[in-house]
Amino acid sequence: MSTATQTQTITAENVIRLFPDVNTSLASSHKTPTSDSDLQGYDAEQIRLMDEVCIVLDNDDNPIGSASKKVCHLMKNIDEGLLHRAFSVFLFDSENRLLLQQRASEKITFPDMWTNTCCSHPLGVPGETGAELDEAVAGVRRAAQRKLDQELGIPGKQVPLEKFRFLTRIHYKAPSDGKWGEHEIDYILIIKSDVDHTANPNEVQDTKYVSQEDLRQMFQDGSLTFTPWFKLICNTMLFEWWDHLDQGLEKYQGEKEIRRM
C-alpha cells in the first residue's frame, strides 16, 4: 500500500491551477458528461454516483474546494496530491459483533472486497461540510446516517447522530487499480446499536456480523480480499478499540491530531 506522502503541497492558492476540475465553492455542481470515456462500461447507477460532490482538502483537513467523486478518485489526480474527506463507520451490535459488508461487483473502486460497515464521503452541501473539527465531525455524522440508509437500509432512528462516537482521522493513499484509488482524510466513527438492515444490492453483495476471532480467521482466508483502509485500521487500532467498547473507549475519542498512515 502507498503511504500518504505527496508529490506537492495542495493549498487554497494553488488548487485551481493544479486541478482545473476543482471548484472553490463547496456546494457546487459537477455533472459528468454522459460520454465520459473514463466511465465507459461501468454500472449506470455507480456512474451517476460519480457526480457526487466531494470536499477537497489541504494537507491539514481544511476544506479548499469541491470536486466530483470521479475527479477525486482518478489515480492521475491522486498521484498529484488531490485529497478529499471521507468517513468509516464501525457498527457493533449489543453482543459487540462488528457488522461487515462485502462491496458489490458494480462498485467502480474496490469491488467485491470486504470492509467495515460503511465507508463513504460527506458531500460539499450544507450540513455535511465544516472547517473546524467539531463542525466537520457533525457533518460526517450526518453523512454516515445518510449512507447507512442508502447502502444498508438502516433507518436513521436506529443510528441517531448523538450515538456516533468520533475517534480519530487517518490520512492514507491507496490504489484500487491503475485508474482509480483513494486519497483521503478518513474520519473514524464507532456506533453500538442493534439495527435492521437490508442491503442495497447495487452497493453491497453480502453482510456479516463478526466477533474479533471471526475477523482474524477471515484475514487468514486467502480467498477473501479486504479494502486497504479497513486492513490498515484493523492492523493498527481496531482490536484495541474493540476491547474497550463498553469501558474506556472515551480515552480514544476526539483525537485532534491526524494520523498519517
mmCIF file of C-alpha atoms in Angstrom:
data_model
loop_
_atom_site.group_PDB
_atom_site.id
_atom_site.type_symbol
_atom_site.label_atom_id
_atom_site.label_comp_id
_atom_site.label_asym_id
_atom_site.label_seq_id
_atom_site.Cartn_x
_atom_site.Cartn_y
_atom_site.Cartn_z
ATOM 1 C CA MET A 1 0.000 0.000 0.000
ATOM 2 C CA SER A 2 1.170 3.517 -0.739
ATOM 3 C CA THR A 3 1.667 5.941 2.120
ATOM 4 C CA ALA A 4 0.179 9.391 2.358
ATOM 5 C CA THR A 5 3.346 11.062 1.051
ATOM 6 C CA GLN A 6 2.501 13.742 -1.501
ATOM 7 C CA THR A 7 4.466 14.958 -4.501
ATOM 8 C CA GLN A 8 3.441 18.541 -3.717
ATOM 9 C CA THR A 9 1.504 20.533 -1.151
ATOM 10 C CA ILE A 10 -2.031 21.385 -2.241
ATOM 11 C CA THR A 11 -3.309 24.716 -0.924
ATOM 12 C CA ALA A 12 -6.260 27.026 -1.457
ATOM 13 C CA GLU A 13 -3.956 29.219 -3.518
ATOM 14 C CA ASN A 14 -2.736 26.596 -5.995
ATOM 15 C CA VAL A 15 -5.565 24.049 -6.119
ATOM 16 C CA ILE A 16 -7.307 25.587 -9.140
ATOM 17 C CA ARG A 17 -4.082 25.898 -11.093
ATOM 18 C CA LEU A 18 -3.182 22.261 -10.409
ATOM 19 C CA PHE A 19 -6.698 20.841 -10.749
ATOM 20 C CA PRO A 20 -8.955 22.855 -13.070
ATOM 21 C CA ASP A 21 -11.875 20.489 -12.313
ATOM 22 C CA VAL A 22 -11.943 21.602 -8.665
ATOM 23 C CA ASN A 23 -14.472 24.291 -7.751
ATOM 24 C CA THR A 24 -13.645 26.650 -4.870
ATOM 25 C CA SER A 25 -17.332 26.628 -3.928
ATOM 26 C CA LEU A 26 -18.255 23.670 -1.731
ATOM 27 C CA ALA A 27 -21.916 23.483 -2.727
ATOM 28 C CA SER A 28 -21.366 23.237 -6.451
ATOM 29 C CA SER A 29 -22.434 21.026 -9.340
ATOM 30 C CA HIS A 30 -20.019 18.638 -11.017
ATOM 31 C CA LYS A 31 -22.014 16.946 -13.757
ATOM 32 C CA THR A 32 -20.023 14.243 -15.548
ATOM 33 C CA PRO A 33 -20.572 14.137 -19.325
ATOM 34 C CA THR A 34 -22.556 11.092 -20.414
ATOM 35 C CA SER A 35 -19.843 10.347 -22.987
ATOM 36 C CA ASP A 36 -17.053 10.349 -20.384
ATOM 37 C CA SER A 37 -14.547 7.738 -21.582
ATOM 38 C CA ASP A 38 -13.193 7.148 -18.068
ATOM 39 C CA LEU A 39 -16.553 5.692 -17.048
ATOM 40 C CA GLN A 40 -17.490 3.657 -20.094
ATOM 41 C CA GLY A 41 -18.518 0.094 -19.291
ATOM 42 C CA TYR A 42 -19.386 0.679 -15.631
ATOM 43 C CA ASP A 43 -22.750 0.287 -13.912
ATOM 44 C CA ALA A 44 -25.144 3.172 -14.662
ATOM 45 C CA GLU A 45 -26.056 3.843 -11.029
ATOM 46 C CA GLN A 46 -22.404 3.854 -9.967
ATOM 47 C CA ILE A 47 -21.626 6.270 -12.804
ATOM 48 C CA ARG A 48 -24.400 8.552 -11.518
ATOM 49 C CA LEU A 49 -22.881 8.497 -8.039
ATOM 50 C CA MET A 50 -19.578 9.677 -9.516
ATOM 51 C CA ASP A 51 -21.271 13.093 -9.873
ATOM 52 C CA GLU A 52 -21.469 13.458 -6.089
ATOM 53 C CA VAL A 53 -19.575 16.465 -4.766
ATOM 54 C CA CYS A 54 -16.639 15.574 -2.504
ATOM 55 C CA ILE A 55 -14.887 18.036 -0.194
ATOM 56 C CA VAL A 56 -11.362 18.846 -1.414
ATOM 57 C CA LEU A 57 -8.850 19.394 1.408
ATOM 58 C CA ASP A 58 -5.401 20.715 2.063
ATOM 59 C CA ASN A 59 -2.994 18.507 3.997
ATOM 60 C CA ASP A 60 -4.388 19.700 7.338
ATOM 61 C CA ASP A 61 -8.044 18.834 6.583
ATOM 62 C CA ASN A 62 -9.040 22.399 5.749
ATOM 63 C CA PRO A 63 -11.709 22.495 3.002
ATOM 64 C CA ILE A 64 -10.372 24.382 -0.035
ATOM 65 C CA GLY A 65 -12.989 23.477 -2.631
ATOM 66 C CA SER A 66 -15.018 20.662 -4.087
ATOM 67 C CA ALA A 67 -14.782 18.223 -6.970
ATOM 68 C CA SER A 68 -16.764 15.312 -8.295
ATOM 69 C CA LYS A 69 -16.264 11.887 -6.812
ATOM 70 C CA LYS A 70 -14.830 10.894 -10.185
ATOM 71 C CA VAL A 71 -12.184 13.626 -10.190
ATOM 72 C CA CYS A 72 -11.192 12.808 -6.588
ATOM 73 C CA HIS A 73 -10.757 9.088 -7.297
ATOM 74 C CA LEU A 74 -8.706 9.175 -10.502
ATOM 75 C CA MET A 75 -5.167 7.998 -9.736
ATOM 76 C CA LYS A 76 -3.700 10.628 -12.063
ATOM 77 C CA ASN A 77 -5.095 13.292 -9.710
ATOM 78 C CA ILE A 78 -4.311 11.355 -6.534
ATOM 79 C CA ASP A 79 -0.683 10.982 -7.596
ATOM 80 C CA GLU A 80 -0.545 14.774 -7.912
ATOM 81 C CA GLY A 81 -1.794 15.150 -4.336
ATOM 82 C CA LEU A 82 -5.557 15.706 -4.697
ATOM 83 C CA LEU A 83 -7.089 14.911 -1.291
ATOM 84 C CA HIS A 84 -10.690 14.652 -0.051
ATOM 85 C CA ARG A 85 -12.660 14.000 3.152
ATOM 86 C CA ALA A 86 -14.195 10.606 3.971
ATOM 87 C CA PHE A 87 -15.583 8.620 6.874
ATOM 88 C CA SER A 88 -15.594 4.990 8.014
ATOM 89 C CA VAL A 89 -18.341 3.635 10.279
ATOM 90 C CA PHE A 90 -17.821 0.623 12.531
ATOM 91 C CA LEU A 91 -21.222 -0.538 13.778
ATOM 92 C CA PHE A 92 -21.380 -3.060 16.622
ATOM 93 C CA ASP A 93 -24.432 -4.868 17.966
ATOM 94 C CA SER A 94 -25.271 -5.484 21.636
ATOM 95 C CA GLU A 95 -23.086 -8.619 21.563
ATOM 96 C CA ASN A 96 -20.125 -6.479 20.420
ATOM 97 C CA ARG A 97 -20.104 -8.084 16.992
ATOM 98 C CA LEU A 98 -18.976 -5.874 14.118
ATOM 99 C CA LEU A 99 -21.191 -5.605 11.033
ATOM 100 C CA LEU A 100 -19.119 -6.068 7.863
ATOM 101 C CA GLN A 101 -20.165 -5.560 4.273
ATOM 102 C CA GLN A 102 -18.823 -7.003 1.049
ATOM 103 C CA ARG A 103 -18.818 -4.342 -1.631
ATOM 104 C CA ALA A 104 -20.874 -5.031 -4.741
ATOM 105 C CA SER A 105 -19.264 -6.111 -8.001
ATOM 106 C CA GLU A 106 -20.793 -2.997 -9.579
ATOM 107 C CA LYS A 107 -18.618 -0.674 -7.463
ATOM 108 C CA ILE A 108 -16.077 1.252 -9.536
ATOM 109 C CA THR A 109 -13.456 1.283 -6.778
ATOM 110 C CA PHE A 110 -12.516 -1.778 -4.702
ATOM 111 C CA PRO A 111 -15.330 -4.068 -5.971
ATOM 112 C CA ASP A 112 -16.051 -7.377 -4.194
ATOM 113 C CA MET A 113 -13.875 -6.528 -1.174
ATOM 114 C CA TRP A 114 -14.915 -6.960 2.446
ATOM 115 C CA THR A 115 -14.803 -3.847 4.587
ATOM 116 C CA ASN A 116 -16.229 -2.155 7.663
ATOM 117 C CA THR A 117 -19.928 -1.396 7.990
ATOM 118 C CA CYS A 118 -19.985 1.695 5.791
ATOM 119 C CA CYS A 119 -17.328 3.855 4.118
ATOM 120 C CA SER A 120 -18.159 6.942 2.094
ATOM 121 C CA HIS A 121 -17.836 10.730 1.886
ATOM 122 C CA PRO A 122 -19.516 13.763 3.369
ATOM 123 C CA LEU A 123 -20.665 15.906 0.470
ATOM 124 C CA GLY A 124 -19.989 19.539 -0.323
ATOM 125 C CA VAL A 125 -23.516 20.512 0.680
ATOM 126 C CA PRO A 126 -24.935 22.398 3.683
ATOM 127 C CA GLY A 127 -24.914 20.219 6.787
ATOM 128 C CA GLU A 128 -22.054 17.927 5.763
ATOM 129 C CA THR A 129 -19.175 20.396 5.389
ATOM 130 C CA GLY A 130 -17.147 22.102 8.086
ATOM 131 C CA ALA A 131 -13.746 23.692 8.593
ATOM 132 C CA GLU A 132 -13.456 23.439 12.382
ATOM 133 C CA LEU A 133 -13.181 19.895 13.763
ATOM 134 C CA ASP A 134 -16.442 19.941 15.740
ATOM 135 C CA GLU A 135 -18.392 21.172 12.704
ATOM 136 C CA ALA A 136 -16.676 18.630 10.435
ATOM 137 C CA VAL A 137 -17.499 15.782 12.838
ATOM 138 C CA ALA A 138 -21.147 16.867 12.863
ATOM 139 C CA GLY A 139 -21.085 16.791 9.062
ATOM 140 C CA VAL A 140 -19.652 13.301 8.819
ATOM 141 C CA ARG A 141 -22.188 12.044 11.367
ATOM 142 C CA ARG A 142 -24.996 13.272 9.121
ATOM 143 C CA ALA A 143 -23.312 11.742 6.085
ATOM 144 C CA ALA A 144 -22.861 8.441 7.931
ATOM 145 C CA GLN A 145 -26.531 8.296 8.854
ATOM 146 C CA ARG A 146 -27.473 9.046 5.225
ATOM 147 C CA LYS A 147 -25.178 6.375 3.762
ATOM 148 C CA LEU A 148 -26.126 3.659 6.283
ATOM 149 C CA ASP A 149 -29.660 4.076 4.986
ATOM 150 C CA GLN A 150 -28.661 4.247 1.305
ATOM 151 C CA GLU A 151 -26.276 1.260 1.368
ATOM 152 C CA LEU A 152 -27.778 -0.950 4.064
ATOM 153 C CA GLY A 153 -31.340 0.250 4.577
ATOM 154 C CA ILE A 154 -30.672 1.068 8.249
ATOM 155 C CA PRO A 155 -33.319 3.543 9.488
ATOM 156 C CA GLY A 156 -31.934 6.810 10.807
ATOM 157 C CA LYS A 157 -33.841 6.415 14.076
ATOM 158 C CA GLN A 158 -31.765 3.281 14.814
ATOM 159 C CA VAL A 159 -28.493 5.200 14.356
ATOM 160 C CA PRO A 160 -29.169 8.622 15.933
ATOM 161 C CA LEU A 161 -26.486 11.229 15.334
ATOM 162 C CA GLU A 162 -25.566 11.545 19.006
ATOM 163 C CA LYS A 163 -24.679 7.832 19.225
ATOM 164 C CA PHE A 164 -21.829 8.086 16.694
ATOM 165 C CA ARG A 165 -18.553 8.360 18.571
ATOM 166 C CA PHE A 166 -15.744 10.111 16.717
ATOM 167 C CA LEU A 167 -12.323 8.639 17.470
ATOM 168 C CA THR A 168 -9.691 9.970 15.074
ATOM 169 C CA ARG A 169 -8.772 10.888 11.490
ATOM 170 C CA ILE A 170 -6.423 8.886 9.294
ATOM 171 C CA HIS A 171 -4.695 10.208 6.183
ATOM 172 C CA TYR A 172 -3.884 7.465 3.689
ATOM 173 C CA LYS A 173 -3.455 6.802 -0.016
ATOM 174 C CA ALA A 174 -4.228 3.501 -1.760
ATOM 175 C CA PRO A 175 -4.702 2.453 -5.402
ATOM 176 C CA SER A 176 -7.686 0.338 -6.432
ATOM 177 C CA ASP A 177 -6.352 -0.420 -9.918
ATOM 178 C CA GLY A 178 -4.364 1.501 -12.496
ATOM 179 C CA LYS A 179 -7.071 4.128 -12.969
ATOM 180 C CA TRP A 180 -8.877 4.543 -9.633
ATOM 181 C CA GLY A 181 -7.882 4.849 -5.994
ATOM 182 C CA GLU A 182 -8.336 6.673 -2.698
ATOM 183 C CA HIS A 183 -6.521 9.585 -1.080
ATOM 184 C CA GLU A 184 -8.492 10.605 1.967
ATOM 185 C CA ILE A 185 -8.571 12.070 5.410
ATOM 186 C CA ASP A 186 -10.898 9.477 6.886
ATOM 187 C CA TYR A 187 -12.998 10.203 9.992
ATOM 188 C CA ILE A 188 -13.443 7.076 12.130
ATOM 189 C CA LEU A 189 -16.881 6.684 13.724
ATOM 190 C CA ILE A 190 -17.977 3.920 16.090
ATOM 191 C CA ILE A 191 -21.600 3.262 16.965
ATOM 192 C CA LYS A 192 -23.180 0.494 19.034
ATOM 193 C CA SER A 193 -26.764 -0.303 18.095
ATOM 194 C CA ASP A 194 -28.972 -3.240 17.212
ATOM 195 C CA VAL A 195 -30.286 -2.426 13.756
ATOM 196 C CA ASP A 196 -32.457 -3.773 10.992
ATOM 197 C CA HIS A 197 -30.670 -3.822 7.664
ATOM 198 C CA THR A 198 -31.473 -4.753 4.089
ATOM 199 C CA ALA A 199 -28.537 -4.357 1.722
ATOM 200 C CA ASN A 200 -28.860 -2.286 -1.443
ATOM 201 C CA PRO A 201 -27.578 -4.871 -3.984
ATOM 202 C CA ASN A 202 -26.034 -2.151 -6.161
ATOM 203 C CA GLU A 203 -23.792 -1.236 -3.227
ATOM 204 C CA VAL A 204 -23.466 -4.345 -1.063
ATOM 205 C CA GLN A 205 -23.460 -8.008 -2.087
ATOM 206 C CA ASP A 206 -23.179 -9.534 1.397
ATOM 207 C CA THR A 207 -23.108 -8.668 5.086
ATOM 208 C CA LYS A 208 -21.856 -10.490 8.141
ATOM 209 C CA TYR A 209 -21.615 -9.914 11.896
ATOM 210 C CA VAL A 210 -18.239 -11.000 13.251
ATOM 211 C CA SER A 211 -16.506 -11.393 16.569
ATOM 212 C CA GLN A 212 -12.832 -10.480 16.917
ATOM 213 C CA GLU A 213 -11.889 -14.118 16.392
ATOM 214 C CA ASP A 214 -14.184 -14.411 13.366
ATOM 215 C CA LEU A 215 -12.490 -11.418 11.752
ATOM 216 C CA ARG A 216 -8.998 -12.728 12.454
ATOM 217 C CA GLN A 217 -9.990 -16.009 10.792
ATOM 218 C CA MET A 218 -11.331 -14.131 7.764
ATOM 219 C CA PHE A 219 -7.964 -12.412 7.387
ATOM 220 C CA GLN A 220 -6.354 -15.855 7.190
ATOM 221 C CA ASP A 221 -8.646 -16.925 4.326
ATOM 222 C CA GLY A 222 -6.724 -16.388 1.112
ATOM 223 C CA SER A 223 -9.910 -16.405 -0.950
ATOM 224 C CA LEU A 224 -11.133 -13.156 0.652
ATOM 225 C CA THR A 225 -9.991 -9.629 -0.156
ATOM 226 C CA PHE A 226 -10.314 -6.530 2.032
ATOM 227 C CA THR A 227 -10.262 -2.804 1.389
ATOM 228 C CA PRO A 228 -6.893 -1.231 2.201
ATOM 229 C CA TRP A 229 -8.278 1.280 4.695
ATOM 230 C CA PHE A 230 -10.071 -1.481 6.605
ATOM 231 C CA LYS A 231 -6.949 -3.624 6.885
ATOM 232 C CA LEU A 232 -4.939 -0.547 7.847
ATOM 233 C CA ILE A 233 -7.340 0.324 10.661
ATOM 234 C CA CYS A 234 -7.527 -3.312 11.818
ATOM 235 C CA ASN A 235 -3.753 -3.717 11.832
ATOM 236 C CA THR A 236 -3.184 -0.568 13.873
ATOM 237 C CA MET A 237 -6.123 0.321 16.106
ATOM 238 C CA LEU A 238 -9.387 -1.575 15.724
ATOM 239 C CA PHE A 239 -8.839 -4.514 18.052
ATOM 240 C CA GLU A 240 -7.698 -2.235 20.891
ATOM 241 C CA TRP A 241 -10.805 -0.090 20.445
ATOM 242 C CA TRP A 242 -12.908 -3.249 20.306
ATOM 243 C CA ASP A 243 -11.584 -4.322 23.712
ATOM 244 C CA HIS A 244 -12.824 -1.029 25.181
ATOM 245 C CA LEU A 245 -16.246 -0.730 23.560
ATOM 246 C CA ASP A 246 -18.087 -0.938 26.890
ATOM 247 C CA GLN A 247 -15.493 0.626 29.157
ATOM 248 C CA GLY A 248 -12.657 3.008 28.458
ATOM 249 C CA LEU A 249 -13.384 3.991 24.853
ATOM 250 C CA GLU A 250 -13.569 7.627 25.967
ATOM 251 C CA LYS A 251 -9.772 7.865 26.132
ATOM 252 C CA TYR A 252 -9.581 7.175 22.387
ATOM 253 C CA GLN A 253 -12.281 9.657 21.377
ATOM 254 C CA GLY A 254 -11.861 13.083 19.832
ATOM 255 C CA GLU A 255 -8.228 12.948 18.768
ATOM 256 C CA LYS A 256 -7.097 16.319 17.435
ATOM 257 C CA GLU A 257 -4.035 15.134 15.539
ATOM 258 C CA ILE A 258 -4.389 13.464 12.138
ATOM 259 C CA ARG A 259 -2.801 10.023 11.976
ATOM 260 C CA ARG A 260 -0.614 9.873 8.857
ATOM 261 C CA MET A 261 -0.600 6.333 7.506
#
